[in-house]
Short mmCIF file of C-alpha atoms in Angstrom, two decimals:
data_model
loop_
_atom_site.label_atom_id
_atom_site.label_comp_id
_atom_site.label_asym_id
_atom_site.label_seq_id
_atom_site.Cartn_x
_atom_site.Cartn_y
_atom_site.Cartn_z
CA MET A 1 -16.07 -4.60 1.85
CA ASP A 2 -14.17 -7.10 0.67
CA ALA A 3 -10.57 -6.48 -0.84
CA THR A 4 -11.51 -6.12 -4.61
CA GLU A 5 -13.93 -3.25 -3.48
CA ARG A 6 -11.13 -1.93 -1.27
CA VAL A 7 -9.01 -1.87 -4.15
CA GLU A 8 -11.46 -0.38 -6.61
CA LEU A 9 -12.24 2.38 -4.04
CA GLY A 10 -8.61 3.29 -3.20
CA VAL A 11 -7.74 3.45 -7.00
CA GLU A 12 -10.89 5.86 -7.34
CA LEU A 13 -9.46 7.95 -4.40
CA LEU A 14 -6.15 8.30 -6.27
CA ALA A 15 -7.68 9.15 -9.51
CA HIS A 16 -9.58 12.24 -7.68
CA LEU A 17 -6.17 13.58 -6.14
CA GLU A 18 -6.08 17.28 -6.37
CA SER A 19 -2.34 17.40 -6.58
CA GLU A 20 -0.41 16.80 -9.57
CA SER A 21 2.40 15.11 -7.61
CA LEU A 22 2.72 14.20 -4.06
CA PRO A 23 4.92 12.14 -1.73
CA LEU A 24 4.30 8.52 -1.68
CA SER A 25 3.85 8.67 2.15
CA ASP A 26 1.12 11.26 1.68
CA ALA A 27 -0.51 8.93 -1.00
CA VAL A 28 -0.32 6.07 1.54
CA ASP A 29 -1.80 8.32 4.31
CA ARG A 30 -4.99 8.78 2.13
CA ILE A 31 -5.05 4.99 1.10
CA GLU A 32 -5.23 4.36 4.89
CA THR A 33 -8.77 5.68 4.95
CA VAL A 34 -9.65 2.61 2.76
CA THR A 35 -7.44 0.01 4.21
CA THR A 36 -4.46 -0.21 6.79
CA ASN A 37 -3.37 -3.50 5.28
CA PRO A 38 -0.09 -2.91 3.79
CA THR A 39 -0.66 -5.63 0.88
CA LEU A 40 -3.95 -4.07 -0.03
CA THR A 41 -2.20 -0.62 -0.19
CA ARG A 42 0.68 -2.06 -2.39
CA ASP A 43 -2.27 -3.77 -4.47
CA ILE A 44 -4.12 -0.39 -4.82
CA LEU A 45 -0.74 1.38 -5.77
CA ASP A 46 0.03 -1.37 -8.24
CA ALA A 47 -3.50 -1.45 -9.52
CA ALA A 48 -3.52 2.49 -9.98
CA GLU A 49 -0.17 2.40 -12.02
CA LEU A 50 -1.17 -0.37 -14.41
CA ARG A 51 -4.47 1.43 -15.12
CA GLY A 52 -2.59 4.68 -15.93
CA VAL A 53 -3.97 6.64 -12.95
CA ILE A 54 -0.67 7.45 -11.32
CA ASP A 55 3.16 7.19 -11.97
CA ARG A 56 5.52 6.42 -8.92
CA GLU A 57 9.18 7.57 -9.26
CA ASP A 58 11.57 8.69 -6.36
CA GLY A 59 9.36 8.20 -3.69
CA ARG A 60 6.53 10.46 -5.31
CA ILE A 61 3.24 9.75 -7.03
CA ARG A 62 2.17 11.72 -10.29
CA THR A 63 -1.37 11.90 -11.30
CA ARG A 64 -2.00 11.02 -14.88
CA ARG A 65 -5.44 12.24 -15.06
CA GLY A 66 -6.86 15.81 -15.08
CA GLY A 67 -10.11 17.10 -14.04
CA THR A 68 -11.45 14.30 -12.07
CA TYR A 69 -11.63 16.11 -8.81
CA VAL A 70 -14.32 15.58 -6.10
CA GLU A 71 -17.27 17.83 -6.53
CA PHE A 72 -18.14 18.74 -2.96
CA GLU A 73 -21.57 19.87 -3.68
CA SER A 74 -22.50 16.61 -5.29
CA GLN A 75 -20.21 13.81 -4.35
CA VAL A 76 -19.57 14.91 -0.53
CA VAL A 77 -22.78 14.05 1.69
CA GLU A 78 -23.19 15.02 5.25
CA ARG A 79 -24.96 13.00 7.69
CA ASP A 80 -25.66 13.66 11.29
CA GLY A 81 -25.18 11.04 14.22
CA GLU A 82 -22.37 9.75 16.13
CA PHE A 83 -19.08 8.56 14.11
CA ASP A 84 -15.43 8.10 14.43
CA CYS A 85 -13.57 10.08 11.74
CA ARG A 86 -11.88 7.50 9.48
CA ARG A 87 -8.70 9.59 9.01
CA CYS A 88 -7.94 10.80 12.77
CA GLY A 89 -10.31 8.58 14.84
CA ALA A 90 -11.96 11.99 16.58
CA SER A 91 -15.56 11.38 17.44
CA ILE A 92 -17.58 13.57 15.27
CA SER A 93 -21.41 14.42 15.11
CA THR A 94 -21.63 15.32 11.52
CA GLY A 95 -19.98 12.66 9.10
CA HIS A 96 -18.55 13.69 5.62
CA PHE A 97 -18.90 10.67 3.10
CA VAL A 98 -17.47 10.84 -0.27
CA ARG A 99 -19.27 9.16 -3.10
CA PHE A 100 -17.20 7.61 -5.56
CA GLU A 101 -18.52 4.97 -8.43
CA ALA A 102 -16.81 2.27 -6.47
CA GLY A 103 -18.68 2.95 -3.24
CA GLU A 104 -18.62 5.55 -0.35
CA LEU A 105 -15.55 6.31 1.69
CA GLY A 106 -16.17 8.12 5.13
CA PRO A 107 -17.08 9.22 7.65
CA PHE A 108 -14.74 11.94 8.05
CA GLY A 109 -14.66 15.24 10.10
CA SER A 110 -14.96 18.36 8.10
CA SER A 111 -11.29 19.33 8.08
CA CYS A 112 -10.18 15.71 7.34
CA VAL A 113 -12.40 15.25 4.23
CA ARG A 114 -10.43 18.08 2.95
CA LYS A 115 -7.30 16.53 3.77
CA VAL A 116 -7.99 13.31 2.31
CA LEU A 117 -9.01 14.81 -1.06
CA GLY A 118 -6.03 17.26 -1.24
CA ARG A 119 -7.82 20.36 -0.53
CA ASP A 120 -5.73 21.51 2.59
#
């Protein structure tokens, strides 16, 4: 996946946050499932702000879109195999992959996919 695709995937992830507001550090934690490159992380945040997906203020981000939550039944796909969770690095036998228009994000363990999407 190239840098442009990572930015698109990161913006889409932010567009699907289930919290109206969260600390910037929590948003960065979620973006790190797309990239750990600080420049790309900044590019994702900048692009999301320019497109009206988020507002940044006082170390927090606020989502500006409503009703774009990930639907687990249709957008999260489970696959069996040998995976490492993209969030915590644990070995998992069932990977959860989130399907966005910009691409697929994963694999995640069952609890990490919920954390990435803001369900926990």
